[in-house]
Coordinates of C-alpha atoms in Angstrom, one line a residue:
I1 CA 67.0 110.4 88.3
V2 CA 63.4 111.7 88.0
T3 CA 63.5 114.1 85.1
H4 CA 65.7 115.7 82.5
F5 CA 66.0 119.3 81.1
S6 CA 68.3 119.9 78.2
T7 CA 68.7 122.9 75.9
D8 CA 71.2 124.5 73.6
I9 CA 71.9 128.2 74.2
N10 CA 72.5 130.8 71.5
P11 CA 75.8 132.5 72.6
D12 CA 75.2 135.4 70.2
Q13 CA 78.7 135.0 68.8
N14 CA 80.5 132.6 66.6
I15 CA 81.8 129.4 68.1
P16 CA 85.5 128.8 67.3
A17 CA 86.3 125.8 65.1
Q18 CA 88.2 124.1 67.9
I19 CA 85.2 124.2 70.2
Q20 CA 82.9 123.0 67.5
T21 CA 85.2 120.0 67.0
L22 CA 85.4 119.4 70.7
T23 CA 81.7 119.6 71.5
G24 CA 80.0 118.8 68.2
I25 CA 77.9 122.0 68.7
T26 CA 77.9 124.1 65.5
N27 CA 77.0 127.8 64.8
Q28 CA 74.1 126.6 62.6
R29 CA 72.7 124.6 65.5
T30 CA 73.0 127.4 68.2
R31 CA 71.5 130.1 65.9
K32 CA 68.2 128.2 66.3
A33 CA 68.5 128.0 70.1
P34 CA 67.0 130.4 72.7
Y35 CA 69.1 133.0 74.4
F36 CA 70.0 132.4 78.0
E37 CA 67.6 135.2 79.0
D38 CA 64.8 133.1 77.5
V39 CA 65.4 130.1 79.8
A40 CA 66.8 131.8 82.9
Q41 CA 63.5 131.8 84.8
T42 CA 62.9 128.1 83.9
I43 CA 66.3 127.2 85.2
T44 CA 65.8 129.2 88.4
N45 CA 62.5 127.3 89.0
L46 CA 64.0 123.9 88.3
L47 CA 66.9 124.5 90.8
A48 CA 64.7 125.8 93.6
D49 CA 65.0 123.6 96.7
T50 CA 67.5 121.3 95.1
I51 CA 71.1 120.4 95.7
F52 CA 73.5 121.3 93.0
V53 CA 75.9 118.4 92.0
A54 CA 78.7 118.9 89.6
H55 CA 82.1 117.5 88.6
N56 CA 84.3 120.4 89.6
I57 CA 81.5 122.5 91.2
H58 CA 83.5 125.7 91.5
F59 CA 83.3 126.2 87.8
D60 CA 79.7 125.2 87.0
Y61 CA 78.1 126.7 90.1
H62 CA 79.7 130.2 89.8
F63 CA 79.4 130.3 86.0
L64 CA 75.6 129.5 86.2
S65 CA 75.0 131.8 89.2
N66 CA 76.7 134.8 87.4
E67 CA 74.6 134.2 84.3
L68 CA 71.4 134.1 86.3
E69 CA 72.3 137.4 88.0
R70 CA 73.1 139.0 84.6
C71 CA 69.6 138.1 83.5
G72 CA 68.0 139.6 86.6
M73 CA 67.5 136.4 88.6
P74 CA 68.7 135.9 92.1
P75 CA 72.2 134.3 92.5
L76 CA 72.4 130.6 93.4
T77 CA 72.3 129.9 97.2
I78 CA 71.4 126.2 97.1
P79 CA 73.8 123.7 98.6
G80 CA 76.3 121.9 96.4
I81 CA 78.2 118.7 96.2
D82 CA 81.5 118.1 94.2
T83 CA 81.9 114.7 92.7
V84 CA 85.5 115.3 91.8
E85 CA 86.4 115.7 95.5
L86 CA 84.3 112.7 96.4
A87 CA 86.0 110.6 93.8
Q88 CA 89.5 111.7 94.9
V89 CA 88.8 110.5 98.4
F90 CA 86.6 107.4 97.9
M91 CA 88.2 106.1 94.7
P92 CA 91.8 106.5 95.6
T93 CA 93.3 104.0 93.2
S94 CA 91.6 105.4 90.1
L95 CA 94.0 106.3 87.2
S96 CA 92.2 109.6 86.6
F97 CA 89.5 111.7 88.1
R98 CA 88.3 113.2 84.9
L99 CA 84.6 112.5 84.4
K100 CA 85.1 110.7 81.1
D101 CA 87.8 108.4 82.6
L102 CA 85.7 107.7 85.7
A103 CA 82.7 106.9 83.6
E104 CA 84.8 104.5 81.5
E105 CA 86.2 102.8 84.7
L106 CA 82.8 102.3 86.1
N107 CA 81.1 101.5 82.8
L108 CA 78.6 104.3 83.1
N109 CA 78.0 104.5 79.4
P110 CA 78.8 108.2 78.9
H111 CA 78.3 108.0 75.2
Q112 CA 74.7 106.8 75.7
A113 CA 73.9 109.5 78.3
D114 CA 72.0 112.6 77.3
S115 CA 74.8 114.7 78.8
D116 CA 77.6 114.8 81.3
A117 CA 75.0 115.6 83.9
D118 CA 73.6 112.1 83.6
V119 CA 77.0 110.6 84.1
T120 CA 77.6 112.9 87.1
A121 CA 74.3 111.7 88.6
Q122 CA 75.3 108.0 88.1
L123 CA 78.7 108.7 89.6
L124 CA 77.2 110.3 92.7
L125 CA 74.9 107.2 93.2
H126 CA 78.0 104.9 92.8
L127 CA 80.0 107.0 95.3
A128 CA 77.2 107.0 97.8
T129 CA 77.0 103.2 97.7
Q130 CA 80.8 102.9 98.2
I131 CA 80.8 105.3 101.1
K132 CA 78.2 103.3 102.9
K133 CA 80.2 100.2 102.6
L134 CA 83.1 101.7 104.6
P135 CA 83.5 101.0 108.3
I136 CA 81.7 103.7 110.4
I137 CA 85.0 104.5 112.1
T138 CA 86.7 105.3 108.8
L139 CA 83.9 107.7 107.6
E140 CA 83.9 109.4 111.0
K141 CA 87.6 110.1 110.7
I142 CA 87.2 111.3 107.1
I143 CA 84.4 113.7 108.2
A144 CA 86.6 115.1 111.0
T145 CA 89.2 115.9 108.3
A146 CA 86.8 117.2 105.7
D147 CA 86.3 120.9 106.6
Q148 CA 88.0 122.1 103.4
M149 CA 85.8 120.1 101.0
A150 CA 83.9 122.3 98.6
F151 CA 80.4 123.7 99.3
Q152 CA 78.3 121.2 101.3
T153 CA 80.2 118.0 100.2
K154 CA 81.1 117.4 103.9
D155 CA 77.4 117.6 104.8
F156 CA 76.6 114.9 102.2
L157 CA 79.1 112.7 104.1
V158 CA 77.5 113.5 107.4
T159 CA 74.1 112.4 105.9
C160 CA 75.6 109.1 104.7
L161 CA 77.1 108.6 108.2
T162 CA 73.7 109.2 109.9
E163 CA 72.1 106.6 107.6
M164 CA 74.9 104.1 108.4
Q165 CA 74.6 104.7 112.2
A166 CA 70.8 104.2 112.0
N167 CA 71.4 100.8 110.4
P168 CA 74.9 99.6 111.5
Q169 CA 76.4 96.7 109.7
P170 CA 78.9 94.2 111.1
L171 CA 82.6 94.8 110.2
S172 CA 83.7 92.9 107.2
D173 CA 85.8 89.7 107.9
D174 CA 88.5 91.2 105.7
L175 CA 89.0 94.2 108.0
A176 CA 90.4 94.8 111.4
I177 CA 90.2 98.0 113.6
I178 CA 93.6 98.8 115.1
H179 CA 94.0 101.9 117.3
G180 CA 91.2 103.7 115.5
L181 CA 92.2 102.8 111.9
A182 CA 90.3 100.3 109.8
L183 CA 92.9 98.1 108.0
R184 CA 92.5 95.3 105.5
K185 CA 93.8 92.1 107.0
K186 CA 97.0 90.8 105.5
R187 CA 97.5 87.2 104.3
V188 CA 100.7 85.3 103.7
P189 CA 99.9 82.3 101.5
L190 CA 102.2 79.4 102.3
F191 CA 104.3 78.1 99.5
T192 CA 103.2 74.6 98.5
E193 CA 104.9 72.2 96.1
S194 CA 103.4 69.1 94.6
Y195 CA 105.5 66.0 94.9
F196 CA 103.0 63.9 93.0
G197 CA 102.7 63.6 89.2
T198 CA 105.2 64.7 86.7
K199 CA 107.1 68.0 86.8
A200 CA 109.4 67.4 83.9
Y201 CA 110.6 70.4 82.0
P202 CA 108.9 70.6 78.6
R203 CA 111.9 70.7 76.3
S204 CA 110.3 69.8 73.0
R205 CA 107.9 71.9 70.9
K206 CA 105.2 69.3 71.5
A207 CA 105.6 69.4 75.3
K208 CA 105.6 73.2 75.3
E209 CA 102.5 73.5 73.1
K210 CA 100.7 71.1 75.5
I211 CA 101.3 73.6 78.3
Y212 CA 100.4 76.6 76.2
Q213 CA 96.9 75.2 75.4
D214 CA 95.2 77.9 73.4
E215 CA 96.7 80.9 75.3
L216 CA 100.2 81.1 73.7
S217 CA 101.7 80.5 70.3
F218 CA 104.9 78.6 69.9
R219 CA 107.8 80.9 69.0
K220 CA 111.1 79.2 68.0
E221 CA 113.4 81.9 69.4
Q222 CA 111.4 82.1 72.7
A223 CA 111.6 78.3 73.0
R224 CA 115.4 78.4 72.5
L225 CA 115.7 81.1 75.2
M226 CA 113.6 78.9 77.6
N227 CA 115.9 75.9 77.1
L228 CA 119.0 78.0 77.4
V229 CA 117.8 79.4 80.7
F230 CA 116.7 76.1 82.1
D231 CA 120.0 74.4 81.2
F232 CA 122.1 77.2 82.7
F233 CA 120.3 77.2 86.1
N234 CA 120.0 73.5 86.1
K235 CA 123.8 73.3 85.9
K236 CA 123.9 71.7 82.5
D237 CA 126.6 74.1 81.5
D238 CA 129.3 75.9 83.5
K239 CA 129.6 78.8 81.1
N240 CA 128.0 82.2 81.9
V241 CA 125.2 83.2 79.6
L242 CA 124.5 86.6 78.1
V243 CA 121.4 86.9 76.0
E244 CA 120.4 89.6 73.6
A245 CA 116.9 89.0 72.5
A246 CA 114.9 90.7 69.8
T247 CA 111.8 92.8 70.6
G248 CA 108.6 90.8 70.5
I249 CA 109.9 87.3 71.2
G250 CA 108.4 87.2 74.7
K251 CA 111.5 87.5 76.9
T252 CA 109.6 87.6 80.2
L253 CA 107.8 84.3 79.6
G254 CA 111.0 83.1 78.1
Y255 CA 112.7 83.0 81.5
L256 CA 109.7 82.7 83.8
L257 CA 108.4 79.4 82.4
P258 CA 111.7 77.5 82.7
M259 CA 112.5 79.0 86.1
S260 CA 109.1 77.9 87.5
F261 CA 110.5 74.4 87.4
L262 CA 113.5 75.4 89.5
A263 CA 112.7 78.3 91.8
T264 CA 111.8 77.8 95.5
P265 CA 111.6 80.1 98.5
E266 CA 115.0 78.8 99.6
K267 CA 116.4 79.5 96.1
P268 CA 114.1 82.2 94.7
L269 CA 114.3 83.7 91.2
V270 CA 115.3 87.4 91.5
V271 CA 114.2 89.6 88.6
S272 CA 115.7 93.0 88.5
T273 CA 113.9 95.4 86.2
V274 CA 114.9 98.7 84.8
S275 CA 111.7 100.5 86.1
L276 CA 108.8 100.3 88.5
L277 CA 106.5 100.1 85.4
L278 CA 108.1 96.9 84.3
Q279 CA 107.7 95.5 87.8
E280 CA 104.0 96.2 87.6
Q281 CA 103.8 94.6 84.1
I282 CA 105.3 91.4 85.3
L283 CA 103.1 91.3 88.4
T284 CA 99.8 92.2 86.7
H285 CA 100.2 90.8 83.2
D286 CA 102.9 88.1 82.8
L287 CA 102.5 86.3 86.1
P288 CA 98.7 85.8 86.0
L289 CA 99.2 84.4 82.5
I290 CA 101.9 81.9 83.3
N291 CA 100.2 80.9 86.6
R292 CA 97.1 79.9 84.6
L293 CA 99.2 77.5 82.5
L294 CA 101.4 75.9 85.2
D295 CA 100.5 73.2 87.8
Q296 CA 103.2 74.9 90.1
P297 CA 102.4 78.6 90.1
F298 CA 104.8 81.3 91.1
Q299 CA 104.4 83.1 94.4
A300 CA 105.8 86.6 93.9
V301 CA 106.7 89.6 96.1
V302 CA 107.7 93.0 94.9
M303 CA 110.7 94.7 96.6
K304 CA 111.0 98.5 96.5
S305 CA 112.7 101.0 98.8
S306 CA 111.0 101.8 102.0
R307 CA 109.9 105.2 100.9
H308 CA 107.3 103.5 98.6
Y309 CA 105.4 102.2 101.6
I310 CA 103.3 103.9 104.2
D311 CA 104.3 103.8 107.9
L312 CA 101.1 103.5 109.9
D313 CA 102.5 105.1 113.0
R314 CA 103.7 108.2 111.0
F315 CA 100.3 108.3 109.2
Y316 CA 98.4 108.2 112.5
Q317 CA 100.6 111.0 113.9
S318 CA 99.8 113.2 110.8
F319 CA 96.3 113.8 112.2
E320 CA 97.6 115.1 115.6
K321 CA 99.3 118.2 114.3
G322 CA 96.4 119.4 112.1
T323 CA 96.9 121.1 108.7
E324 CA 95.5 124.2 106.9
Q325 CA 96.6 122.8 103.5
K326 CA 93.7 121.4 101.5
Q327 CA 95.7 118.9 99.4
Y328 CA 97.3 117.5 102.6
S329 CA 93.9 116.8 104.2
F330 CA 92.7 115.2 100.9
Y331 CA 95.6 112.8 100.9
Q332 CA 94.8 111.9 104.5
M333 CA 91.2 111.1 103.7
A334 CA 92.1 109.1 100.5
V335 CA 94.6 107.0 102.5
L336 CA 92.0 106.3 105.1
V337 CA 89.9 104.7 102.4
W338 CA 92.9 103.0 100.7
L339 CA 93.9 101.3 104.0
T340 CA 90.6 99.4 103.9
Q341 CA 91.7 98.1 100.4
T342 CA 95.5 97.5 100.4
E343 CA 97.5 94.6 101.6
T344 CA 100.8 96.0 100.5
G345 CA 100.8 99.6 101.6
D346 CA 102.6 100.5 98.4
F347 CA 101.9 104.1 97.4
D348 CA 102.1 103.2 93.7
E349 CA 98.7 101.6 94.0
L350 CA 97.3 105.1 94.4
N351 CA 98.3 106.2 90.9
M352 CA 98.0 109.8 92.0
T353 CA 101.3 110.8 93.6
S354 CA 104.9 111.4 92.7
L355 CA 105.7 111.3 96.4
K356 CA 107.0 114.8 96.2
H357 CA 104.2 116.4 98.3
P358 CA 105.2 116.9 102.0
F359 CA 102.5 114.5 103.0
W360 CA 104.1 111.5 101.4
Q361 CA 107.5 112.5 102.9
E362 CA 105.9 112.6 106.3
V363 CA 104.1 109.3 106.2
A364 CA 106.7 107.2 104.2
H365 CA 108.3 104.2 105.8
L366 CA 111.9 104.7 107.2
E367 CA 112.9 101.0 107.3
T368 CA 112.1 98.4 110.0
Q369 CA 114.9 99.5 112.4
T370 CA 112.9 102.7 113.1
L371 CA 109.8 100.8 114.1
N372 CA 108.6 100.7 117.7
P373 CA 107.9 97.1 118.8
H374 CA 105.4 98.5 121.4
S375 CA 103.4 100.4 118.8
P376 CA 99.8 99.2 118.3
F377 CA 100.6 99.2 114.5
Y378 CA 103.8 97.1 114.8
E379 CA 102.2 93.7 113.9
A380 CA 100.3 95.4 111.0
D381 CA 103.4 97.0 109.5
F382 CA 103.6 96.6 105.7
I383 CA 107.3 96.0 105.4
L384 CA 107.3 93.4 108.1
H385 CA 104.4 91.8 106.2
R386 CA 106.4 91.9 103.0
Q387 CA 109.3 90.1 104.7
E388 CA 106.9 87.4 105.8
K389 CA 105.6 87.1 102.2
M390 CA 109.2 87.0 100.9
A391 CA 109.9 83.9 103.0
Q392 CA 107.1 82.1 101.2
S393 CA 107.8 83.4 97.7
N394 CA 109.9 81.8 94.9
L395 CA 109.9 85.0 92.8
I396 CA 111.3 88.4 94.0
I397 CA 110.8 91.3 91.6
T398 CA 112.9 94.4 92.2
N399 CA 114.9 97.1 90.5
P400 CA 118.2 98.8 91.2
C401 CA 116.6 102.3 91.5
P402 CA 116.0 103.7 95.0

C-alpha cells in the first residue's frame, strides 16, 4: 500500500437519517465537501494504469465509471479483481464473505483502517499468500474452471500460478496427489489406554474439584447427575434412569465426565443429539474442555448420513461434463481448495451450503456399497476413513435426523 486518497463528496441532496446512522456521514459534513465534478479528473489520473480491486466489483466499478462519464471523463477500462469471489474460492470454510466479517476473521483491524478500501487491500494480500501456498496442480485446475470469474480475477490467478511455477515448492507432507486432485492425508489415531496410575472415578466433591482445577466450578446438581450416570452404566443399579435436568447445570459435561471412565472402542458411548448444531457444539466446545482435564481423553467420531460427505469419484466426474452455471463452477473451485484442508469430507465444514444446489446433490456420497474398489479414490474415501476412525473411538456422536 503506497498511498491513500480519501474525500467526502457533496451529493447535492439530503442524506436519509438511516444512511447517516449507517455510515456516520451527516448532511452538515457533506455540505462542506467538493462535488464529484470537482474531483473527477483527480480520480481519473489516480486510476490510470492501475488494477481496480473491490469487494463486489460489479457495484463499485460500474458505479464509479458511470459517474466519471457523467462528468465528461472517459469510462473505466482498467482491469479489475473481485475479492468477494476470491474469498469464496480460497476461504471456503469462512462463516461469511461480507468484508466486515472477513476482516474480523483475519484480524485486519477494520475499525482502525481509513476506509473499507484499506481492508480490501489487506484482504487481497492475504488471499495472494494463501493462493501461493496451494499445490500447483490445485491452482491449475481452479484456473481451468475460472472462466466465469468477474473481470480479470482469473488473470490474477494466472499471475500467481506463473510466480509459483517459476519458484516451485515441494508438496507439503500433509498432502497427497491422487488422480489429479490434491488431498489432505487422513490420520486414524489409535486408541490408547493407560493401565498405570489410578483411574478411580471422582465421586466426592473434593475429588471432582481436583480434576476441575481452575477451569470448572463445582455444581451440586451436575455432580449428582455425574454420579447417577456412572452408577447406572457401572451396573450399580438395575433400574432404568430417566433424567430431566434444568437449563444451565452443564448436562453435557454431566454425562461425558463419568462416561470417560467407562467408554472404550469395544463399548463406546453413543450420544444422539437433536440437531447437527449440537453435534458440532459437543465436538468443538465440550470435548476439548473435558479432554484438557482428563488423563484418559475421549476419541470421538461424528456420524451423519452419507449425503453430508463428498464422494471423490463423483466430484472428479463433475468436471468432465462441464457447466455454464457460474455458481456450480464456484462450488467446484472452492471444493478443490477445501480438499487440501479437510480430513472428514463433511460438507458442514463449508458453512455455505444447504445442500439444495444441484452441485451438492451430484457430488454427495451414496453409501459405501456404491463405491468402486478399483477407483483411484477408493482408499481415500471419506466414509471408509470414518469407519476406520470409529473402530478407534470411544465416543460416537450422531442424531436421528437423516
